[in-house]
CSV table of C-alpha atoms in Angstrom, one decimal:
chain,number,residue,atom,x,y,z
F,1245,MET,CA,4.1,26.0,-169.7
F,1246,LYS,CA,2.7,29.6,-168.4
F,1247,CYS,CA,5.0,32.0,-167.1
F,1248,VAL,CA,4.6,35.4,-165.1
F,1249,THR,CA,6.8,37.9,-164.2
F,1250,LEU,CA,5.4,39.1,-160.8
F,1251,PHE,CA,8.8,41.6,-161.1
F,1252,ARG,CA,11.0,43.9,-162.6
F,1253,GLN,CA,13.2,46.8,-161.2
F,1254,ASP,CA,16.7,46.8,-163.6
F,1255,ASP,CA,17.8,43.4,-164.1
F,1256,HIS,CA,16.4,41.7,-160.7
F,1257,CYS,CA,13.6,39.8,-162.0
F,1258,TRP,CA,11.1,37.3,-160.6
F,1259,GLN,CA,8.8,34.3,-163.0
F,1260,ALA,CA,6.6,32.1,-162.2
F,1261,PHE,CA,6.3,29.5,-164.1
F,1262,GLY,CA,3.2,27.3,-164.1
F,1263,GLN,CA,0.1,25.6,-165.1
F,1264,ASP,CA,1.3,23.4,-168.2
F,1265,PRO,CA,-1.2,22.7,-170.7
F,1266,ASP,CA,0.5,19.5,-171.4
F,1267,ARG,CA,0.8,18.1,-167.9
F,1268,PRO,CA,-0.4,14.8,-167.8
F,1269,ASP,CA,-3.7,14.9,-165.3
F,1270,ASN,CA,-2.1,12.0,-162.5
F,1271,VAL,CA,0.9,14.6,-162.2
F,1272,VAL,CA,-0.4,17.3,-159.5
F,1273,ASP,CA,0.4,21.2,-160.6
F,1274,THR,CA,3.5,22.9,-159.4
F,1275,ASN,CA,4.7,26.0,-159.5
F,1276,GLN,CA,8.0,26.6,-160.4
F,1277,TYR,CA,10.3,30.2,-160.0
F,1278,LEU,CA,12.9,31.8,-161.3
F,1279,ILE,CA,14.6,35.2,-159.8
F,1280,ARG,CA,17.3,36.4,-162.1
F,1281,SER,CA,19.9,39.2,-160.6
F,1282,GLY,CA,22.5,40.3,-163.1
F,1283,ALA,CA,24.0,37.4,-164.8
F,1284,SER,CA,22.9,35.2,-162.6
F,1285,ALA,CA,19.6,33.1,-161.6
F,1286,MET,CA,17.8,31.2,-158.8
F,1287,LEU,CA,15.4,28.7,-159.5
F,1288,LEU,CA,13.1,28.0,-156.8
F,1289,ASP,CA,11.6,24.4,-156.2
F,1290,PRO,CA,12.5,23.1,-160.2
F,1291,GLY,CA,10.0,21.0,-160.1
F,1292,GLY,CA,9.1,17.3,-161.0
F,1293,MET,CA,10.8,15.1,-163.6
F,1294,GLU,CA,7.5,15.4,-165.8
F,1295,VAL,CA,7.6,19.2,-166.1
F,1296,PHE,CA,11.6,19.2,-166.7
F,1297,PRO,CA,10.8,19.4,-170.5
F,1298,ALA,CA,8.5,21.9,-170.5
F,1299,MET,CA,10.0,24.1,-168.0
F,1300,LEU,CA,13.3,23.7,-170.1
F,1301,ALA,CA,12.0,25.2,-173.0
F,1302,ALA,CA,10.5,27.2,-170.9
F,1303,VAL,CA,13.0,28.4,-168.7
F,1304,THR,CA,15.4,29.1,-172.0
F,1305,ARG,CA,13.6,31.4,-173.6
F,1306,GLU,CA,13.9,33.7,-171.0
F,1307,ILE,CA,17.5,33.5,-170.2
F,1308,ALA,CA,20.3,31.3,-171.4
F,1309,ILE,CA,20.7,28.7,-168.8
F,1310,GLU,CA,24.7,29.1,-168.1
F,1311,ASP,CA,22.7,32.3,-165.8
F,1312,VAL,CA,21.3,29.2,-163.6
F,1313,LYS,CA,23.5,29.7,-161.1
F,1314,ALA,CA,21.7,27.7,-158.0
F,1315,LEU,CA,18.5,25.5,-157.5
F,1316,PHE,CA,16.9,25.8,-154.1
F,1317,LEU,CA,14.9,23.1,-153.2
F,1318,SER,CA,12.3,24.1,-150.6
F,1319,HIS,CA,12.5,20.5,-149.0
F,1320,GLN,CA,12.4,16.8,-150.0
F,1321,ASP,CA,9.9,16.0,-152.5
F,1322,PRO,CA,9.6,14.7,-155.9
F,1323,ASP,CA,7.7,17.6,-157.0
F,1324,ILE,CA,10.2,19.8,-155.6
F,1325,GLY,CA,13.6,18.4,-157.3
F,1326,SER,CA,13.1,14.9,-158.6
F,1327,SER,CA,14.2,16.3,-161.5
F,1328,LEU,CA,17.7,17.9,-160.4
F,1329,PRO,CA,20.0,15.4,-162.0
F,1330,LEU,CA,18.4,17.4,-165.5
F,1331,TRP,CA,19.1,20.3,-164.6
F,1332,ARG,CA,22.5,19.3,-163.4
F,1333,ARG,CA,23.4,18.5,-166.9
F,1334,VAL,CA,22.0,21.0,-168.8
F,1335,CYS,CA,23.6,23.4,-166.1
F,1336,GLY,CA,26.7,24.7,-165.7
F,1337,ALA,CA,29.2,21.9,-163.6
F,1338,ASP,CA,29.5,24.8,-160.8
F,1339,ILE,CA,25.8,25.0,-159.7
F,1340,LYS,CA,24.9,25.5,-156.0
F,1341,VAL,CA,21.7,23.4,-155.1
F,1342,TYR,CA,21.1,24.5,-151.4
F,1343,LEU,CA,18.7,22.4,-149.8
F,1344,SER,CA,18.5,21.1,-145.8
F,1345,TRP,CA,21.0,19.1,-144.2
F,1346,LEU,CA,17.8,16.8,-143.6
F,1347,TRP,CA,16.6,15.7,-146.4
F,1348,ALA,CA,21.0,16.1,-148.2
F,1349,GLY,CA,21.6,12.2,-147.9
F,1350,PHE,CA,17.6,11.4,-148.5
F,1351,THR,CA,17.6,13.7,-152.5
F,1352,SER,CA,20.7,11.9,-153.0
F,1353,HIS,CA,18.7,9.5,-154.0
F,1354,PHE,CA,17.7,11.4,-157.1
F,1355,ASP,CA,20.8,12.0,-158.4
F,1356,ARG,CA,23.7,10.8,-156.2
F,1357,ASN,CA,26.3,12.5,-157.7
F,1358,ALA,CA,25.2,16.1,-156.3
F,1359,THR,CA,26.5,18.3,-154.0
F,1360,PHE,CA,24.6,19.8,-152.3
F,1361,THR,CA,25.0,23.1,-149.8
F,1362,THR,CA,22.8,22.8,-146.8
F,1363,VAL,CA,20.9,25.1,-145.1
F,1364,PRO,CA,21.3,24.5,-141.3
F,1365,ASP,CA,17.5,24.9,-139.2
F,1366,GLU,CA,18.0,28.6,-139.0
F,1367,GLY,CA,18.5,29.7,-142.1
F,1368,MET,CA,21.1,32.3,-144.0
F,1369,GLU,CA,21.6,34.8,-146.3
F,1370,VAL,CA,22.8,33.8,-150.0
F,1371,SER,CA,24.0,37.1,-152.4
F,1372,LEU,CA,22.4,36.0,-155.6
F,1373,SER,CA,25.0,38.6,-157.4
F,1374,PRO,CA,26.5,42.0,-155.8
F,1375,GLY,CA,23.2,44.5,-155.8
F,1376,LEU,CA,21.2,40.8,-154.4
F,1377,LYS,CA,20.4,39.0,-150.9
F,1378,LEU,CA,18.4,36.6,-150.8
F,1379,ARG,CA,17.0,34.9,-147.2
F,1380,PHE,CA,16.2,31.5,-146.8
F,1381,ILE,CA,13.5,31.3,-143.9
F,1382,PRO,CA,13.0,27.8,-141.8
F,1383,ALA,CA,9.4,27.3,-141.7
F,1384,HIS,CA,9.5,23.8,-140.3
F,1385,TYR,CA,7.3,21.3,-140.2
F,1386,LEU,CA,5.2,23.1,-142.6
F,1387,HIS,CA,4.3,20.9,-144.3
F,1388,SER,CA,7.6,18.9,-143.9
F,1389,ALA,CA,10.8,18.5,-140.7
F,1390,GLY,CA,13.2,20.6,-143.2
F,1391,ASN,CA,11.8,23.2,-145.3
F,1392,PHE,CA,12.3,26.7,-146.2
F,1393,ASN,CA,11.0,30.0,-147.4
F,1394,VAL,CA,12.7,32.4,-150.0
F,1395,TYR,CA,12.3,36.1,-149.3
F,1396,ASP,CA,14.0,38.5,-151.4
F,1397,ALA,CA,13.5,42.0,-149.1
F,1398,LYS,CA,14.3,44.3,-152.3
F,1399,ALA,CA,10.9,42.8,-154.3
F,1400,ARG,CA,9.4,42.3,-151.5
F,1401,ILE,CA,8.6,38.9,-152.3
F,1402,LEU,CA,8.0,35.3,-150.3
F,1403,PHE,CA,9.2,32.0,-151.7
F,1404,SER,CA,6.7,30.1,-149.3
F,1405,GLY,CA,7.0,26.5,-150.0
F,1406,ASP,CA,3.6,24.7,-149.6
F,1407,ILE,CA,2.2,27.1,-147.0
F,1408,GLY,CA,-0.7,28.6,-149.4
F,1409,ALA,CA,-0.4,26.1,-151.9
F,1410,ALA,CA,-4.1,25.2,-153.4
F,1411,LEU,CA,-5.2,22.7,-155.3
F,1412,ILE,CA,-7.2,24.2,-158.4
F,1413,PRO,CA,-9.2,22.6,-160.3
F,1414,ARG,CA,-7.9,22.5,-164.5
F,1415,ASP,CA,-11.5,23.4,-165.8
F,1416,ARG,CA,-11.6,26.2,-163.1
F,1417,GLN,CA,-7.5,27.3,-163.6
F,1418,GLY,CA,-7.1,30.5,-165.1
F,1419,GLY,CA,-5.5,32.8,-164.6
F,1420,MET,CA,-1.7,33.0,-162.0
F,1421,PHE,CA,-2.9,35.0,-159.4
F,1422,VAL,CA,-5.3,34.8,-156.6
F,1423,THR,CA,-8.5,37.1,-157.4
F,1424,ASP,CA,-11.6,36.5,-155.2
F,1425,PHE,CA,-9.5,35.3,-151.2
F,1426,ALA,CA,-12.9,34.0,-150.2
F,1427,SER,CA,-13.4,31.9,-152.8
F,1428,HIS,CA,-10.2,30.5,-153.3
F,1429,ILE,CA,-10.5,29.2,-150.1
F,1430,GLN,CA,-12.4,26.2,-150.7
F,1431,TYR,CA,-9.2,25.3,-152.5
F,1432,MET,CA,-6.7,25.4,-149.9
F,1433,ASP,CA,-8.8,24.5,-147.0
F,1434,ALA,CA,-8.4,21.2,-147.0
F,1435,PHE,CA,-5.0,20.7,-147.7
F,1436,HIS,CA,-3.5,23.4,-145.8
F,1437,ARG,CA,-6.0,21.9,-142.7
F,1438,ARG,CA,-3.9,18.2,-143.9
F,1439,TRP,CA,-0.3,18.5,-145.0
F,1440,MET,CA,0.6,21.3,-142.3
F,1441,ALA,CA,0.9,19.3,-138.9
F,1442,SER,CA,2.2,21.3,-136.3
F,1443,THR,CA,0.3,24.5,-134.2
F,1444,ARG,CA,3.0,25.8,-132.4
F,1445,ALA,CA,5.4,25.7,-135.8
F,1446,ARG,CA,2.7,27.4,-138.0
F,1447,ASP,CA,2.3,29.8,-135.0
F,1448,ALA,CA,6.2,30.7,-135.3
F,1449,TRP,CA,6.0,30.6,-139.1
F,1450,VAL,CA,2.9,33.1,-138.3
F,1451,ALA,CA,4.7,35.4,-136.1
F,1452,GLN,CA,7.8,35.5,-138.3
F,1453,VAL,CA,6.6,36.4,-142.2
F,1454,SER,CA,4.4,39.2,-140.2
F,1455,LYS,CA,7.9,41.7,-139.5
F,1456,LEU,CA,8.8,41.6,-143.0
F,1457,ASP,CA,6.9,43.3,-145.8
F,1458,ILE,CA,5.7,41.1,-148.1
F,1459,ASP,CA,4.1,42.2,-151.5
F,1460,ILE,CA,4.0,38.7,-153.6
F,1461,LEU,CA,3.6,35.5,-151.1
F,1462,ALA,CA,4.6,32.9,-154.0
F,1463,PRO,CA,3.7,29.3,-153.3
F,1464,GLN,CA,4.5,26.1,-154.7
F,1465,HIS,CA,1.2,25.2,-155.9
F,1466,GLY,CA,-1.8,27.1,-157.1
F,1467,LEU,CA,-1.9,30.8,-157.5
F,1468,ILE,CA,-0.1,33.4,-155.9
F,1469,PHE,CA,-1.5,36.2,-153.5
F,1470,LYS,CA,-0.2,39.6,-153.7
F,1471,GLY,CA,-1.6,43.1,-152.0
F,1472,ASP,CA,-4.1,42.5,-149.3
F,1473,ASP,CA,-4.8,38.9,-150.5
F,1474,VAL,CA,-0.8,38.6,-148.7
F,1475,LYS,CA,-2.3,39.8,-144.9
F,1476,ARG,CA,-5.3,38.4,-145.8
F,1477,PHE,CA,-4.0,34.6,-146.4
F,1478,ILE,CA,-1.7,34.9,-143.4
F,1479,ASP,CA,-4.2,36.0,-140.5
F,1480,TRP,CA,-6.8,33.1,-142.4
F,1481,PHE,CA,-4.1,30.2,-141.6
F,1482,ALA,CA,-3.6,31.6,-138.5
F,1483,GLY,CA,-6.3,30.4,-137.5
F,1484,LEU,CA,-7.1,28.0,-138.9
F,1485,ASP,CA,-7.4,24.8,-137.3
F,1486,ILE,CA,-4.6,21.7,-138.5
F,1487,GLY,CA,-3.1,18.5,-138.6
F,1488,SER,CA,-7.0,17.1,-139.2
F,1489,GLY,CA,-4.9,13.6,-140.1
F,1490,ILE,CA,-4.5,13.2,-135.9
F,1491,ALA,CA,-8.4,12.1,-135.9
F,1492,ALA,CA,-8.1,9.0,-138.4
F,1493,MET,CA,-6.0,7.8,-134.7
F,1494,ALA,CA,-7.5,9.2,-131.9
F,1495,SER,CA,-10.4,7.7,-133.8
F,1496,LYS,CA,-8.8,4.2,-133.4
O,168,MET,CA,3.1,27.1,-179.9
O,169,GLU,CA,1.1,29.9,-178.4
O,170,LEU,CA,2.6,33.2,-176.4
O,171,GLY,CA,0.8,36.5,-175.3
O,172,VAL,CA,3.0,39.5,-173.8
O,173,SER,CA,3.0,42.2,-172.0
O,174,GLU,CA,5.6,44.2,-169.6
O,175,ASP,CA,4.0,43.5,-166.3
O,176,MET,CA,2.6,40.7,-164.2
O,177,SER,CA,0.2,40.0,-166.8
O,178,GLU,CA,2.9,38.8,-168.8
O,179,VAL,CA,2.3,34.9,-170.0
O,180,SER,CA,3.3,32.6,-172.8
O,181,ASN,CA,2.6,29.2,-173.7
O,182,VAL,CA,4.4,26.6,-174.7
O,183,ALA,CA,3.2,23.4,-176.5
O,184,ARG,CA,4.0,19.4,-175.5
O,185,VAL,CA,5.2,17.2,-178.4
O,186,GLN,CA,6.4,14.1,-178.4
O,187,THR,CA,8.7,12.1,-181.0
O,188,LEU,CA,9.3,8.5,-181.1
O,189,ARG,CA,13.0,7.4,-181.7
O,190,THR,CA,13.7,6.6,-177.6
O,191,ASP,CA,9.8,5.7,-177.4
O,192,ARG,CA,11.9,2.7,-180.1
O,193,ILE,CA,14.9,2.4,-178.2
O,194,GLU,CA,12.7,1.8,-174.9
O,195,ALA,CA,10.4,-0.8,-176.4
O,196,ARG,CA,13.9,-3.1,-177.4
O,197,ALA,CA,16.2,-2.3,-174.2
O,198,ASN,CA,12.7,-3.8,-171.8
O,199,GLY,CA,13.0,-7.1,-174.4
O,200,LEU,CA,16.4,-6.8,-173.4
O,201,LEU,CA,16.3,-6.5,-169.6
O,202,GLY,CA,13.4,-8.9,-170.0
O,203,ASP,CA,15.6,-11.7,-171.8
O,204,CYS,CA,18.5,-11.3,-169.4
O,205,ARG,CA,15.7,-11.7,-165.6
O,206,ARG,CA,14.2,-14.9,-167.9
O,207,ALA,CA,17.9,-16.4,-167.7
O,208,PHE,CA,18.7,-16.0,-164.4
O,209,HIS,CA,15.5,-17.0,-163.7
O,210,ALA,CA,15.7,-20.2,-166.0
O,211,PHE,CA,19.5,-20.8,-163.7
O,212,GLY,CA,17.3,-20.1,-160.3
O,213,GLU,CA,17.1,-23.8,-159.0
O,214,LEU,CA,21.1,-23.9,-160.1
O,215,ASP,CA,22.3,-24.0,-156.0
O,216,GLU,CA,19.3,-26.9,-155.5
O,217,LEU,CA,20.4,-29.1,-157.7
O,218,ALA,CA,23.4,-28.6,-157.3
O,219,GLU,CA,23.6,-29.3,-153.8
O,220,ASN,CA,20.6,-32.3,-154.7
O,221,LEU,CA,23.8,-33.8,-156.7
O,222,ARG,CA,26.2,-33.5,-153.8
O,223,ILE,CA,24.1,-35.3,-151.7
O,224,LEU,CA,23.9,-38.0,-154.5
O,225,SER,CA,27.3,-38.2,-154.5
O,226,LEU,CA,28.4,-38.7,-150.6
O,227,ASN,CA,25.5,-41.6,-151.3
O,228,ALA,CA,26.3,-43.4,-153.9
O,229,GLU,CA,30.3,-43.2,-152.3
O,230,LEU,CA,28.6,-44.7,-149.0
O,231,ALA,CA,26.9,-47.5,-151.2
O,232,ALA,CA,29.9,-47.9,-153.4
O,233,GLY,CA,31.7,-48.3,-150.1
O,234,ARG,CA,29.7,-51.5,-148.8
O,235,ALA,CA,29.7,-53.3,-151.8
O,236,GLY,CA,33.8,-53.2,-151.5
O,237,ASP,CA,35.3,-54.7,-154.4
O,238,LYS,CA,32.3,-54.7,-156.4
O,239,GLY,CA,32.1,-50.0,-155.8
O,240,ARG,CA,35.7,-49.2,-156.7
O,241,ALA,CA,35.0,-47.9,-160.1
O,242,VAL,CA,31.3,-46.1,-158.7
O,243,ARG,CA,34.0,-44.7,-156.5
O,244,ALA,CA,35.7,-43.2,-158.8
O,245,LEU,CA,32.9,-41.8,-160.3
O,246,THR,CA,31.1,-40.3,-157.4
O,247,GLN,CA,34.5,-38.6,-156.7
O,248,TYR,CA,34.6,-37.4,-160.3
O,249,THR,CA,31.0,-36.3,-160.0
O,250,ARG,CA,31.7,-34.2,-156.8
O,251,GLU,CA,34.3,-32.2,-158.5
O,252,LEU,CA,31.9,-31.1,-160.9
O,253,VAL,CA,30.1,-30.5,-158.1
O,254,ASN,CA,31.7,-27.9,-156.8
O,255,ARG,CA,32.6,-26.4,-160.6
O,256,LEU,CA,28.3,-25.7,-160.6
O,257,ALA,CA,28.7,-24.4,-157.6
O,258,MET,CA,32.0,-21.9,-159.0
O,259,ILE,CA,29.7,-21.2,-162.1
O,260,GLN,CA,26.9,-20.4,-159.2
O,261,GLY,CA,28.7,-17.6,-157.4
O,262,GLU,CA,30.0,-16.0,-160.4
O,263,MET,CA,26.5,-16.4,-161.7
O,264,ASN,CA,26.1,-14.4,-158.7
O,265,ALA,CA,28.2,-11.4,-159.5
O,266,LEU,CA,27.1,-10.8,-163.0
O,267,ARG,CA,23.4,-11.0,-162.4
O,268,VAL,CA,24.1,-7.7,-159.6
O,269,ARG,CA,26.1,-6.3,-162.8
O,270,THR,CA,23.1,-6.7,-165.1
O,271,PHE,CA,21.0,-5.2,-162.9
O,272,THR,CA,23.0,-2.1,-161.7
O,273,LEU,CA,23.6,-1.7,-165.7
O,274,SER,CA,20.0,-3.0,-166.0
O,275,SER,CA,19.2,0.3,-163.5
O,276,THR,CA,21.4,2.6,-165.3
O,277,ILE,CA,19.8,2.2,-168.8
O,278,LEU,CA,16.3,2.7,-167.5
O,279,ARG,CA,17.2,5.7,-165.7
O,280,GLY,CA,19.2,6.6,-169.0
O,281,LEU,CA,15.9,6.0,-171.0
O,282,LEU,CA,14.2,8.2,-168.5
O,283,GLN,CA,16.6,10.9,-169.1
O,284,LEU,CA,17.0,10.9,-172.8
O,285,SER,CA,13.0,10.4,-172.8
O,286,LEU,CA,12.8,14.0,-171.4
O,287,PHE,CA,15.8,15.6,-173.1
O,288,GLU,CA,13.7,14.4,-176.3
O,289,GLN,CA,10.6,16.2,-175.5
O,290,ALA,CA,12.7,19.1,-174.6
O,291,CYS,CA,14.6,19.5,-178.0
O,292,THR,CA,11.5,19.3,-179.2
O,293,LEU,CA,10.4,22.2,-177.0
O,294,VAL,CA,13.6,24.7,-177.4
O,295,ASN,CA,12.9,23.6,-181.5
O,296,ASP,CA,11.3,27.3,-182.9
O,297,ASP,CA,12.0,30.6,-182.9
O,298,ASP,CA,11.8,31.8,-179.4
O,299,HIS,CA,14.7,29.9,-178.6
O,300,ASP,CA,18.4,31.1,-179.8
O,301,THR,CA,21.4,28.1,-181.0
O,302,ARG,CA,23.0,28.3,-177.6
O,303,ALA,CA,20.1,26.9,-176.3
O,304,LYS,CA,19.5,24.8,-178.5
O,305,SER,CA,22.5,23.2,-178.5
O,306,THR,CA,22.6,23.1,-174.5
O,307,VAL,CA,19.8,20.6,-174.9
O,308,GLY,CA,20.6,18.3,-178.0
O,309,GLY,CA,24.2,18.2,-176.3
O,310,ALA,CA,23.0,17.3,-173.5
O,311,PHE,CA,20.8,14.3,-175.2
O,312,ILE,CA,23.8,13.4,-177.0
O,313,GLN,CA,25.2,13.1,-173.5
O,314,ILE,CA,22.2,10.4,-172.3
O,315,MET,CA,22.3,8.7,-175.9
O,316,ARG,CA,26.6,8.3,-175.2
O,317,MET,CA,26.5,7.5,-172.3
O,318,LEU,CA,23.6,4.8,-172.8
O,319,VAL,CA,25.3,3.1,-176.2
O,320,ASP,CA,28.5,2.4,-173.6
O,321,THR,CA,26.1,1.0,-170.7
O,322,LEU,CA,24.1,-1.5,-173.8
O,323,ASP,CA,28.3,-2.2,-174.3
O,324,ASP,CA,28.6,-3.4,-170.8
O,325,MET,CA,25.2,-5.1,-171.0
O,326,ALA,CA,26.2,-7.3,-174.0
O,327,ASN,CA,29.6,-8.5,-172.4
O,328,CYS,CA,27.5,-9.2,-169.5
O,329,VAL,CA,25.2,-11.2,-171.9
O,330,ASP,CA,28.0,-13.2,-173.4
O,331,ASP,CA,29.7,-13.3,-170.6
O,332,LEU,CA,26.3,-14.9,-169.1
O,333,ALA,CA,26.3,-17.6,-172.3
O,334,ARG,CA,30.4,-18.8,-171.4
O,335,ARG,CA,28.2,-19.7,-167.8
O,336,ALA,CA,26.0,-21.4,-169.5
O,337,ARG,CA,28.2,-23.2,-171.8
O,338,GLY,CA,30.3,-24.4,-168.6
O,339,VAL,CA,26.7,-25.7,-167.4
O,340,GLU,CA,26.4,-27.5,-170.6
O,341,GLU,CA,29.9,-29.0,-170.5
O,342,VAL,CA,28.5,-30.1,-166.2
O,343,VAL,CA,25.9,-31.8,-167.6
O,344,SER,CA,27.3,-33.7,-170.7
O,345,GLN,CA,30.0,-34.9,-168.6
O,346,SER,CA,27.6,-36.0,-165.9
O,347,ASP,CA,25.3,-37.6,-168.2
O,348,SER,CA,28.5,-39.9,-168.7
O,349,ILE,CA,29.2,-40.2,-165.3
O,350,ALA,CA,25.7,-41.9,-164.8
O,351,THR,CA,26.1,-44.3,-167.9
O,352,ASN,CA,28.8,-45.7,-166.5
O,353,ILE,CA,27.4,-46.2,-163.4
O,354,ALA,CA,24.8,-47.8,-165.0
O,355,ILE,CA,27.4,-50.1,-166.2
O,356,GLU,CA,28.7,-50.9,-162.9
O,357,ALA,CA,25.6,-51.1,-161.9
O,358,ALA,CA,25.4,-54.5,-163.9
O,359,ALA,CA,28.4,-56.1,-162.3
O,360,ALA,CA,27.3,-55.4,-159.3
O,361,GLY,CA,25.4,-58.4,-158.4
O,362,VAL,CA,23.8,-57.8,-155.0
O,363,HIS,CA,24.4,-53.5,-154.7
O,364,GLU,CA,22.9,-53.1,-158.8
O,365,LYS,CA,19.9,-51.5,-157.4
O,366,GLU,CA,21.0,-49.3,-155.0
O,367,PHE,CA,24.0,-48.3,-158.1
O,368,ARG,CA,20.6,-48.3,-160.3
O,369,THR,CA,18.8,-45.6,-158.4
O,370,VAL,CA,22.3,-44.0,-158.2
O,371,SER,CA,22.4,-43.8,-162.0
O,372,ASP,CA,18.3,-43.1,-162.7
O,373,THR,CA,18.7,-40.5,-160.1
O,374,MET,CA,21.9,-38.4,-161.8
O,375,ARG,CA,20.1,-38.5,-165.0
O,376,ARG,CA,16.9,-37.0,-163.6
O,377,TYR,CA,19.6,-34.1,-162.2
O,378,VAL,CA,21.0,-34.0,-165.7
O,379,GLU,CA,18.1,-33.5,-167.4
O,380,ASP,CA,16.4,-30.8,-164.9
O,381,LEU,CA,19.9,-29.0,-166.0
O,382,ARG,CA,19.2,-29.7,-169.8
O,383,LEU,CA,16.1,-28.0,-169.3
O,384,MET,CA,17.2,-25.2,-167.5
O,385,ILE,CA,20.4,-24.6,-170.0
O,386,ASP,CA,17.7,-25.2,-172.9
O,387,GLU,CA,15.3,-22.3,-171.4
O,388,ALA,CA,18.8,-20.1,-170.8
O,389,ALA,CA,20.0,-20.2,-173.8
O,390,ASP,CA,18.0,-18.8,-175.3
O,391,ALA,CA,17.3,-16.8,-173.3
O,392,VAL,CA,20.6,-15.8,-173.8
O,393,ARG,CA,20.8,-16.0,-177.8
O,394,ARG,CA,17.7,-13.8,-177.5
O,395,ALA,CA,19.0,-10.8,-175.2
O,396,GLY,CA,22.6,-11.0,-177.4
O,397,GLU,CA,20.8,-10.0,-180.5
O,398,LYS,CA,18.3,-7.4,-179.0
O,399,GLY,CA,21.9,-6.0,-177.3
O,400,ALA,CA,23.7,-5.7,-180.8
O,401,SER,CA,20.4,-4.0,-182.8
O,402,LEU,CA,19.8,-2.1,-179.8
O,403,ARG,CA,23.1,-1.1,-179.5
O,404,ARG,CA,23.3,-0.2,-183.8
O,405,LEU,CA,20.3,1.4,-183.2
O,406,GLY,CA,21.8,3.8,-180.5
O,407,LEU,CA,24.7,4.6,-182.5
O,408,ASP,CA,23.2,5.4,-185.6
O,409,SER,CA,21.2,7.5,-183.5
O,410,LEU,CA,24.3,9.3,-182.1
O,411,GLY,CA,26.1,9.6,-185.6
O,412,GLU,CA,22.6,11.4,-186.4
O,413,LEU,CA,22.4,13.6,-184.1
O,414,GLU,CA,26.7,14.3,-183.8
O,415,HIS,CA,25.9,14.7,-187.4
O,416,ASN,CA,22.7,16.8,-187.6
O,417,GLY,CA,24.2,19.1,-184.7
């Protein structure tokens, strides 16, 4: 499992984990993120149960597991949070699990004993430590009906969930960052056309995040955007024809 | 393990995944146990239909006994006893249904536990290096032990279910033996029933056929229950041994 530090300033740090070399080919590659501040840490989209052993080993190389005080699930998919009961076994009993109110009952199918701190549709702000506030930003219908991004204004990082995701063949994987935006489009084009359903939702998201200062846009699959590639991605996504699955119904 | 570190965004490290076999062994045996439990319940799958057939037969036999007047008095008494046996079968069937739900719930807990056990076993292997401190190793190892303990407890419950199932199977066996005696007695009564002989003999023959079906059911179920009992006990021993070893090492 690769681990890349995206941001570090004093005790405030963002790390990305992904591209597990031992991941079976039929299990989609995912990125997991760890935000640390003081003695508290939050895992964003901690991953499916298949990646749990490697992820736990990678995280415990970086921090004491007791320091993980919160898990954030951007939406309900199994590659996001089917590892929930496993994390709850090793983290403290008081660990907080943030999730859209829409998915609490459904995600309980992964872990019936989990208690969720549900996020309202308009999002919310949480303090990871006295010095760090994180904003859960709504990204509904992109792709999930109850979906959130996480924005850290201090680190200027936006965790964007499936927005910005790319499916990169194993033999094309190298670093964790986009280095050539134009050639990267081929790996995210079909994904966004098919998985992102609502043009209205996309436009609202673009309008919302365009107001934010973002140095790094970190998706849950594929490579991470930094610097000018962040704006390039937002502009590209803003002009993309999405909802391609509708054609299959219209043709009937 | 492969590792490369720098202070900026290029910091990259790789941890390779290794697998061990403890949970594979437990999993293989647990799958065998669950398979035998399924087989035992499956064997009893037609019990309710047989009980219903036996009940209808006893009603028909009672009508035939009524038509035979005094010559049918003994058969009438035997058919009433048959109905009591049918009621006992129905009761056993109800208990068996509840037991089936309980067994399958435990199976699901065992399968979930095995999956977690296997994932934590992988994690234990991955943290067993110089990059992880004692606290990380003990947290991951502790979680593994916790799941193993839960699994051993669930296997205990499962063993109790298998014992319960064996008890129910013995209950059906008693019904079979008593039904067999009733069929023999009806056959004896038929011999002295004159014009009603044919009717009573048909009842007796049909009853024997049902008894045979029940016996086959019992044989198949008893074999599955015996195997499940043996596998459950051996699995529990394996779990306890692993737990003992882990606690001793931990």
